[in-house]
PDB file of C-alpha atoms in Angstrom:
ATOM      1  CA  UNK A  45     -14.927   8.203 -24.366  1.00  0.00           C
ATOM      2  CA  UNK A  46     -13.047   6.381 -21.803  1.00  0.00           C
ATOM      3  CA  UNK A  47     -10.450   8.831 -19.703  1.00  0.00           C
ATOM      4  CA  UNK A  48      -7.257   7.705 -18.225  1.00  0.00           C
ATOM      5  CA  UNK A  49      -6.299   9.756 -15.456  1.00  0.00           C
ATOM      6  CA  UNK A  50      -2.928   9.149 -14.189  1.00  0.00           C
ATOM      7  CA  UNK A  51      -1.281  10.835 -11.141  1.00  0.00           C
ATOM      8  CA  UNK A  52       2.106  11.207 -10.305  1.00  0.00           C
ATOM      9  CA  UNK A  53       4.715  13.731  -8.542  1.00  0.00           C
ATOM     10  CA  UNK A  54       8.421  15.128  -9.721  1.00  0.00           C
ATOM     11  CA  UNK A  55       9.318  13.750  -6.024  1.00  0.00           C
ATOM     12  CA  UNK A  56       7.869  10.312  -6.299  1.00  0.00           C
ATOM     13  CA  UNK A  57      10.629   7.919  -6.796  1.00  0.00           C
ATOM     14  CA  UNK A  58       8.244   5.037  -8.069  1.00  0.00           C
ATOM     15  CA  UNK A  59       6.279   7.447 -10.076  1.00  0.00           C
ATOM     16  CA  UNK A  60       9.484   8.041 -12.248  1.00  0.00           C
ATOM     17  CA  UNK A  61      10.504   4.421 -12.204  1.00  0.00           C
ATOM     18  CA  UNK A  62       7.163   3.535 -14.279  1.00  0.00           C
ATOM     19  CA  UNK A  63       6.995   6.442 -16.151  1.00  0.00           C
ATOM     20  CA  UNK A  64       8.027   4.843 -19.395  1.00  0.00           C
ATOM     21  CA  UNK A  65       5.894   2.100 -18.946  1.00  0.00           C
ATOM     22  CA  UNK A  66       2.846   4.269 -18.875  1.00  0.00           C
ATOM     23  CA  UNK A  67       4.210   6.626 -21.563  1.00  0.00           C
ATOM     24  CA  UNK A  68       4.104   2.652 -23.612  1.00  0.00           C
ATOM     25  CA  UNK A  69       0.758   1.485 -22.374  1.00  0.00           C
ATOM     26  CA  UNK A  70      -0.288   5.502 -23.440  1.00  0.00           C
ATOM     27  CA  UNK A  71       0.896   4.845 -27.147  1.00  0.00           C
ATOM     28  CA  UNK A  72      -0.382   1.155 -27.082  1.00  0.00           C
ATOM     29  CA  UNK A  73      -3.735   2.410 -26.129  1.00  0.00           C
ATOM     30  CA  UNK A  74      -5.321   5.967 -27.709  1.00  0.00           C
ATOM     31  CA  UNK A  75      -7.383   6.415 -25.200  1.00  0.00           C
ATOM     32  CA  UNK A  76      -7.791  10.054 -23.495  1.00  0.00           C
ATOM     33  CA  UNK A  77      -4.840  10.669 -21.507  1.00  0.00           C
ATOM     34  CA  UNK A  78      -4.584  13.027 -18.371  1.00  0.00           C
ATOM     35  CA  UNK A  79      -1.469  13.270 -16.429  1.00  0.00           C
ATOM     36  CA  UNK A  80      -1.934  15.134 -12.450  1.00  0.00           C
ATOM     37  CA  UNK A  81      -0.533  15.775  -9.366  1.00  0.00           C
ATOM     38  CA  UNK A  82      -2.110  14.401  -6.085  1.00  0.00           C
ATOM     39  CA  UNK A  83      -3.316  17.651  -5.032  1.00  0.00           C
ATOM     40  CA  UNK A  84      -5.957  18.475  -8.160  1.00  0.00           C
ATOM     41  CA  UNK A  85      -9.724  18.035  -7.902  1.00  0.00           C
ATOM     42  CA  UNK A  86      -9.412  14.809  -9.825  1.00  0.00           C
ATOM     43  CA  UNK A  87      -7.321  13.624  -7.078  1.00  0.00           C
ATOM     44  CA  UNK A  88     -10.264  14.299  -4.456  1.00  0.00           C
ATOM     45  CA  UNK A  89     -13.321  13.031  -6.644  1.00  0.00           C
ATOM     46  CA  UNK A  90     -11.652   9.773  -7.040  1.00  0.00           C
ATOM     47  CA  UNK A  91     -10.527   9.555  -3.928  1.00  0.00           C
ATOM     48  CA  UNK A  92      -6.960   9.117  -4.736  1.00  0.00           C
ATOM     49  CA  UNK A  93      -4.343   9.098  -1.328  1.00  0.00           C
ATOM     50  CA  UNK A  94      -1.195   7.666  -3.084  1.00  0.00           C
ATOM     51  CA  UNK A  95       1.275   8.112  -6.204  1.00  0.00           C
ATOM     52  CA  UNK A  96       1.621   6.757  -8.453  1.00  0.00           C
ATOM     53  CA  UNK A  97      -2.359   5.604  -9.390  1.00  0.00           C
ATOM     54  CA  UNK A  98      -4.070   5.711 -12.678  1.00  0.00           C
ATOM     55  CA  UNK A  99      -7.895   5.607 -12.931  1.00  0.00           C
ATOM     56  CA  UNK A 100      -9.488   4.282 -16.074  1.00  0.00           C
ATOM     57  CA  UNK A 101     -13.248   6.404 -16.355  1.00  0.00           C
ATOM     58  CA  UNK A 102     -15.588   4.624 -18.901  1.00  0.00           C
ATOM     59  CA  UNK A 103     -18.952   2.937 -18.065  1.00  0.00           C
ATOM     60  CA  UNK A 104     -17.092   2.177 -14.559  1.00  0.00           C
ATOM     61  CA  UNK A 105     -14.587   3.322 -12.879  1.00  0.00           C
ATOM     62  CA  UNK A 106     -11.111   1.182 -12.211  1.00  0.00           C
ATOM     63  CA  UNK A 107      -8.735   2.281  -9.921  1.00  0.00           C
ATOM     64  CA  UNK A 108      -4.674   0.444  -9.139  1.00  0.00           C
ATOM     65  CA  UNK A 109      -1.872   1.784  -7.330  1.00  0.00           C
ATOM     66  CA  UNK A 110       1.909   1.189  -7.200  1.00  0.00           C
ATOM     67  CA  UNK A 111       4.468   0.271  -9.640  1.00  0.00           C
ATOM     68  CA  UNK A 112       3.575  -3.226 -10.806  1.00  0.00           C
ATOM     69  CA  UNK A 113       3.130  -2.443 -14.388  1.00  0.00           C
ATOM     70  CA  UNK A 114       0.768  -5.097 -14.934  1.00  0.00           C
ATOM     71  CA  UNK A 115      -2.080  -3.775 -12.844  1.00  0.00           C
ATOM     72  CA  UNK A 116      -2.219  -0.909 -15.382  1.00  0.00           C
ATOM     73  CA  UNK A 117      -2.178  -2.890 -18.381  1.00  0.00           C
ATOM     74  CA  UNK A 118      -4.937  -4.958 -16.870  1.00  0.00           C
ATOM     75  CA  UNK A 119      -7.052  -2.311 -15.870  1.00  0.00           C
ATOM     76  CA  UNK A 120      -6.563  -0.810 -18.990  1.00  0.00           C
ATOM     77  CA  UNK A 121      -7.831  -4.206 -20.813  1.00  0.00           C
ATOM     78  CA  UNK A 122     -10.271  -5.803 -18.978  1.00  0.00           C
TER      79      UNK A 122
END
């Protein structure tokens, strides 16, 4: 099962400015969802240095940062 791992932070200005887009794209698509901070394991293994990211986990591994929206949706759909 594909895994969407998205990480964000309470002090991350742009992470809160897309958080309701991703909450969307996380309805639109019923995929597994996990939401972390930049300092969990996850964060290391996928070698994620900035908030907010999302890696998508299936048969590869897709990785965008930053707050255009459509980077997300694309990764999510391609």
């Amino acid at each position: 099962m594909t895994k969407v791992y998205v990480f964000t932070s309470e002090n991350c200005a742009p992470c809160q400015q897309i958080k309701p887009a991703l909450k969307e794209l996380q309805e639109d698509f019923p995929l597994e969802w996990i939401f972390l901070n930049l300092d969990s394991l996850e964060a290391k293994v996928y070698d994620v240095q900035k908030v907010p990211t999302m890696v998508v986990v299936s048969e590869t591994i897709k990785k965008h940062s930053g707050t255009d929206i459509i980077g997300y949706y694309k990764i999510l759909t391609t």
